[in-house]
Short mmCIF file of C-alpha atoms in Angstrom, two decimals:
data_model
loop_
_atom_site.label_atom_id
_atom_site.label_comp_id
_atom_site.label_asym_id
_atom_site.label_seq_id
_atom_site.Cartn_x
_atom_site.Cartn_y
_atom_site.Cartn_z
CA MET K 1 4.22 -21.60 -8.75
CA PRO K 2 3.04 -18.62 -6.68
CA SER K 3 -0.72 -18.07 -6.48
CA VAL K 4 -2.81 -14.92 -6.25
CA LEU K 5 -6.42 -14.45 -5.14
CA ILE K 6 -8.07 -11.50 -6.89
CA THR K 7 -11.53 -10.27 -5.93
CA GLY K 8 -13.61 -8.34 -8.42
CA ALA K 9 -11.66 -9.95 -11.26
CA THR K 10 -14.36 -9.55 -13.91
CA SER K 11 -13.52 -5.97 -14.92
CA GLY K 12 -11.18 -3.02 -14.46
CA PHE K 13 -8.16 -3.37 -12.20
CA GLY K 14 -9.06 -6.93 -11.25
CA ARG K 15 -9.24 -8.21 -14.80
CA ALA K 16 -6.05 -6.40 -15.79
CA ALA K 17 -4.28 -7.80 -12.73
CA ALA K 18 -5.36 -11.33 -13.64
CA GLN K 19 -3.87 -10.87 -17.10
CA ARG K 20 -0.63 -9.40 -15.71
CA PHE K 21 -0.07 -12.13 -13.13
CA ALA K 22 -0.92 -14.81 -15.70
CA LYS K 23 1.73 -13.38 -18.00
CA ALA K 24 4.25 -13.97 -15.19
CA GLY K 25 3.09 -17.55 -14.64
CA TRP K 26 1.17 -17.17 -11.39
CA SER K 27 -1.72 -19.48 -10.58
CA LEU K 28 -4.97 -17.51 -10.43
CA ILE K 29 -7.93 -17.65 -8.05
CA LEU K 30 -10.47 -15.24 -9.48
CA THR K 31 -13.72 -14.11 -7.87
CA GLY K 32 -16.60 -12.06 -9.18
CA ARG K 33 -20.36 -11.95 -9.31
CA ARG K 34 -20.73 -12.25 -13.08
CA GLN K 35 -20.39 -15.88 -14.07
CA GLU K 36 -20.21 -15.23 -17.79
CA ARG K 37 -17.25 -12.88 -17.36
CA LEU K 38 -15.47 -15.32 -15.09
CA ASP K 39 -15.98 -18.03 -17.70
CA ALA K 40 -14.54 -15.82 -20.43
CA LEU K 41 -11.53 -14.92 -18.29
CA GLU K 42 -10.90 -18.56 -17.44
CA LYS K 43 -11.05 -19.50 -21.10
CA GLU K 44 -8.59 -16.73 -21.96
CA LEU K 45 -6.03 -17.33 -19.22
CA SER K 46 -6.21 -21.08 -18.55
CA GLN K 47 -4.11 -21.62 -21.67
CA GLN K 48 -1.25 -19.91 -19.81
CA VAL K 49 -1.66 -20.85 -16.13
CA ASN K 50 -3.84 -22.72 -13.65
CA VAL K 51 -7.08 -20.79 -13.14
CA LEU K 52 -9.77 -21.31 -10.53
CA THR K 53 -12.88 -19.14 -10.75
CA LEU K 54 -15.21 -18.61 -7.81
CA PRO K 55 -18.59 -16.92 -8.45
CA LEU K 56 -18.78 -14.97 -5.23
CA ASP K 57 -20.35 -11.94 -3.59
CA VAL K 58 -17.76 -10.71 -1.10
CA ARG K 59 -20.56 -9.32 1.09
CA ASP K 60 -21.64 -12.87 1.95
CA SER K 61 -19.30 -13.85 4.78
CA ASP K 62 -20.39 -17.50 4.90
CA ALA K 63 -19.90 -17.96 1.16
CA VAL K 64 -16.50 -16.25 1.32
CA THR K 65 -15.28 -18.41 4.21
CA THR K 66 -16.51 -21.61 2.56
CA ALA K 67 -14.93 -20.79 -0.80
CA ILE K 68 -11.53 -19.73 0.50
CA SER K 69 -11.20 -22.43 3.15
CA GLY K 70 -11.93 -25.01 0.46
CA LEU K 71 -9.30 -23.96 -2.07
CA PRO K 72 -7.72 -26.95 -3.86
CA GLU K 73 -4.18 -27.90 -2.88
CA ALA K 74 -3.01 -27.04 -6.39
CA PHE K 75 -3.57 -23.36 -5.58
CA LEU K 76 -1.85 -23.44 -2.19
CA PRO K 77 0.05 -22.01 -0.47
CA LEU K 78 -1.47 -18.61 -1.18
CA THR K 79 1.13 -16.00 -2.08
CA CYS K 80 -0.89 -12.83 -2.61
CA LEU K 81 -4.37 -11.45 -1.92
CA ILE K 82 -5.60 -8.54 -4.01
CA ASN K 83 -8.68 -7.00 -2.40
CA ASN K 84 -10.01 -5.26 -5.49
CA ALA K 85 -13.79 -5.75 -5.26
CA GLY K 86 -15.47 -2.43 -4.58
CA LEU K 87 -17.55 0.33 -6.09
CA ALA K 88 -18.71 3.91 -5.87
CA LEU K 89 -22.32 4.96 -6.17
CA ALA K 90 -24.31 8.19 -6.07
CA PRO K 91 -22.02 11.09 -7.01
CA GLU K 92 -24.74 13.50 -5.88
CA PRO K 93 -24.49 15.49 -2.63
CA ALA K 94 -25.05 13.42 0.50
CA GLN K 95 -28.42 15.00 1.21
CA LYS K 96 -29.74 13.72 -2.12
CA VAL K 97 -28.45 10.14 -1.92
CA ALA K 98 -30.54 7.04 -1.25
CA LEU K 99 -29.53 5.29 1.96
CA GLU K 100 -29.46 2.01 0.06
CA ASP K 101 -26.50 3.28 -2.00
CA TRP K 102 -24.56 4.10 1.15
CA HIS K 103 -25.23 0.64 2.54
CA THR K 104 -24.12 -1.01 -0.71
CA MET K 105 -20.78 0.83 -0.65
CA ILE K 106 -20.19 0.01 3.02
CA ASP K 107 -21.14 -3.63 2.55
CA THR K 108 -18.88 -4.05 -0.48
CA ASN K 109 -15.91 -1.77 0.17
CA ILE K 110 -15.60 -2.42 3.91
CA THR K 111 -17.47 -5.57 4.93
CA GLY K 112 -16.48 -7.43 1.77
CA LEU K 113 -12.83 -6.55 2.18
CA VAL K 114 -12.89 -7.64 5.82
CA ASN K 115 -14.64 -10.92 4.95
CA VAL K 116 -12.06 -11.90 2.36
CA THR K 117 -9.06 -10.80 4.39
CA HIS K 118 -10.19 -12.73 7.47
CA ALA K 119 -10.73 -15.89 5.42
CA ALA K 120 -7.43 -15.61 3.52
CA LEU K 121 -5.13 -14.70 6.43
CA PRO K 122 -4.53 -18.28 7.64
CA LEU K 123 -3.47 -19.30 4.12
CA LEU K 124 -1.16 -16.31 3.70
CA LEU K 125 0.46 -16.97 7.06
CA LYS K 126 1.40 -20.49 5.93
CA ASN K 127 3.47 -18.92 3.14
CA SER K 128 4.42 -15.88 5.13
CA GLU K 129 7.79 -14.72 3.82
CA GLY K 130 7.08 -12.50 0.85
CA ALA K 131 3.31 -12.99 1.02
CA SER K 132 1.28 -9.86 0.33
CA ILE K 133 -2.12 -8.32 1.00
CA LEU K 134 -2.73 -5.59 -1.57
CA ASN K 135 -5.80 -3.49 -0.81
CA LEU K 136 -7.26 -1.23 -3.49
CA GLY K 137 -7.89 2.09 -1.84
CA SER K 138 -8.30 5.43 -3.57
CA VAL K 139 -7.08 9.01 -3.45
CA ALA K 140 -10.65 9.64 -2.23
CA GLY K 141 -9.63 8.04 1.07
CA GLN K 142 -7.13 10.85 1.61
CA TRP K 143 -8.55 13.81 -0.32
CA PRO K 144 -12.26 14.71 0.07
CA TYR K 145 -14.39 16.07 -2.76
CA PRO K 146 -18.07 16.88 -3.32
CA GLY K 147 -20.08 13.71 -3.81
CA GLY K 148 -17.41 11.55 -2.16
CA HIS K 149 -19.36 11.02 1.12
CA VAL K 150 -19.45 7.26 1.91
CA TYR K 151 -17.17 6.20 -0.95
CA GLY K 152 -14.33 8.38 0.35
CA ALA K 153 -15.01 7.28 3.91
CA SER K 154 -14.90 3.62 2.89
CA LYS K 155 -11.53 4.11 1.22
CA ALA K 156 -10.23 5.88 4.32
CA PHE K 157 -11.17 2.67 6.13
CA VAL K 158 -9.11 0.70 3.61
CA GLN K 159 -6.10 2.87 4.40
CA GLN K 160 -6.39 2.54 8.18
CA PHE K 161 -7.24 -1.15 8.02
CA SER K 162 -4.11 -1.71 5.94
CA TYR K 163 -1.95 0.20 8.42
CA ASN K 164 -3.38 -1.66 11.41
CA LEU K 165 -2.96 -5.02 9.68
CA ARG K 166 0.70 -4.12 9.25
CA CYS K 167 0.98 -3.69 13.01
CA ASP K 168 -0.70 -7.02 13.77
CA LEU K 169 1.31 -8.91 11.16
CA LEU K 170 4.68 -7.57 12.28
CA GLY K 171 7.05 -10.49 12.57
CA THR K 172 5.04 -12.81 10.33
CA GLY K 173 6.60 -11.76 7.01
CA VAL K 174 3.21 -10.91 5.48
CA ARG K 175 3.19 -7.52 3.78
CA VAL K 176 0.27 -5.10 3.49
CA THR K 177 -0.14 -2.21 1.06
CA ASP K 178 -2.87 0.34 0.45
CA LEU K 179 -2.69 1.07 -3.29
CA ALA K 180 -4.58 4.30 -3.91
CA PRO K 181 -5.25 5.24 -7.55
CA GLY K 182 -6.53 8.55 -8.78
CA MET K 183 -8.51 9.04 -11.98
CA ALA K 184 -8.55 5.80 -13.96
CA GLU K 185 -10.56 4.92 -17.04
CA THR K 186 -12.49 1.75 -16.20
CA GLU K 187 -16.17 0.89 -15.68
CA PHE K 188 -15.97 2.84 -12.39
CA THR K 189 -18.03 5.84 -13.53
CA LEU K 190 -20.52 3.70 -15.44
CA VAL K 191 -21.23 1.81 -12.22
CA ARG K 192 -21.31 4.98 -10.17
CA THR K 193 -23.82 6.66 -12.45
CA LYS K 194 -25.78 3.43 -13.00
CA GLY K 195 -24.98 3.16 -16.68
CA ASP K 196 -24.68 6.80 -17.79
CA GLN K 197 -22.22 6.43 -20.67
CA ALA K 198 -22.28 10.18 -21.38
CA ALA K 199 -21.18 10.96 -17.81
CA SER K 200 -18.36 8.44 -18.09
CA ASP K 201 -17.21 9.84 -21.43
CA ALA K 202 -17.30 13.41 -20.09
CA LEU K 203 -15.10 12.55 -17.11
CA TYR K 204 -12.26 11.22 -19.26
CA LYS K 205 -12.69 13.56 -22.21
CA SER K 206 -9.66 15.59 -23.35
CA THR K 207 -7.31 14.28 -20.67
CA THR K 208 -5.09 11.26 -20.06
CA PRO K 209 -6.35 9.13 -17.16
CA LEU K 210 -4.69 6.05 -15.74
CA GLN K 211 -5.58 2.75 -17.38
CA ALA K 212 -6.37 -0.53 -15.65
CA GLU K 213 -3.11 -1.96 -16.97
CA ASP K 214 -1.16 0.80 -15.18
CA ILE K 215 -2.56 -0.29 -11.84
CA ALA K 216 -2.07 -3.98 -12.65
CA GLU K 217 1.60 -3.30 -13.28
CA GLN K 218 1.93 -1.66 -9.87
CA LEU K 219 0.15 -4.56 -8.19
CA TYR K 220 2.59 -6.99 -9.77
CA TYR K 221 5.52 -4.80 -8.71
CA LEU K 222 4.30 -4.74 -5.10
CA ALA K 223 3.76 -8.50 -5.03
CA THR K 224 7.24 -9.27 -6.35
CA LEU K 225 9.37 -6.93 -4.25
CA PRO K 226 12.16 -8.57 -2.22
CA PRO K 227 10.51 -10.08 0.88
CA HIS K 228 12.13 -7.61 3.28
CA ILE K 229 10.42 -4.60 1.65
CA ASN K 230 6.90 -3.32 2.45
CA ILE K 231 5.40 -0.27 0.76
CA ASN K 232 2.75 0.89 3.21
CA ARG K 233 0.81 3.12 0.82
CA LEU K 234 1.23 3.85 -2.85
CA GLU K 235 -0.82 6.77 -4.20
CA ILE K 236 -0.88 7.10 -7.97
CA MET K 237 -2.40 9.86 -10.08
CA PRO K 238 -2.16 10.60 -13.78
CA VAL K 239 0.21 13.49 -14.46
CA ARG K 240 -2.78 15.54 -15.63
CA GLN K 241 -4.59 15.26 -12.30
CA ALA K 242 -3.77 17.25 -9.15
CA TRP K 243 -5.48 18.75 -6.10
CA SER K 244 -7.81 21.71 -6.14
CA ALA K 245 -8.15 24.76 -3.95
CA PHE K 246 -10.43 24.82 -0.90
CA ALA K 247 -14.05 25.67 -1.70
CA VAL K 248 -15.47 28.75 0.07
CA ASP K 249 -19.14 29.64 0.40
CA ARG K 250 -19.58 33.43 -0.08
CA ASP K 251 -22.49 35.83 0.34
CA PRO K 252 -23.99 37.17 -2.90
CA ALA K 253 -22.41 40.40 -4.13
#
């Protein structure tokens, strides 16, 4: 059976992806920082497929390397890596943001992604034809907006890292995709606003955002394409979201 390693599997896109790949019979290697959520997910999905849960902070390079290099043979060879762990913080203007929040986003969205990718590459290369690295980017990596500051910059890194990995992996058979969602209704805004449920509700009110299951379906599609096909970047928005005009600062009338 093919196997997939999903980081940040305890909520949102990661949890939905675990459920989607389990439905198709894939073996699951699931990481997250919240043990109780990992336990619940294992209980739910282990009735369908083999499940290995790894309580893990992707920012800890030593822990990541140890965990991935020690995967049981039953979950090898590795077929797909989904780099989903990440977060946004501090939607305020840059000049009002705590430096700690910037560091947290960089450490998770960039350093964490690099840590996991570096550890998983040798395993993916052993099962190279049709193997996939699917990196969760964002439309924020391509389209700036007020309050995007380090979050948007970190997702721009995801895009360029994905492209450059493609260059290095040419000839190996390993595919790389930057999957960039737009507005999606998950715990994203709750995390970003540090638990402000009203702010989260207001963002999604009276519109139709993407759902975690929508992104999970695209992840499964990318992972199961014929092995000669690579989609470099897939940007997805809800129909009810589009770009805005340039902002212009004007003198008072």
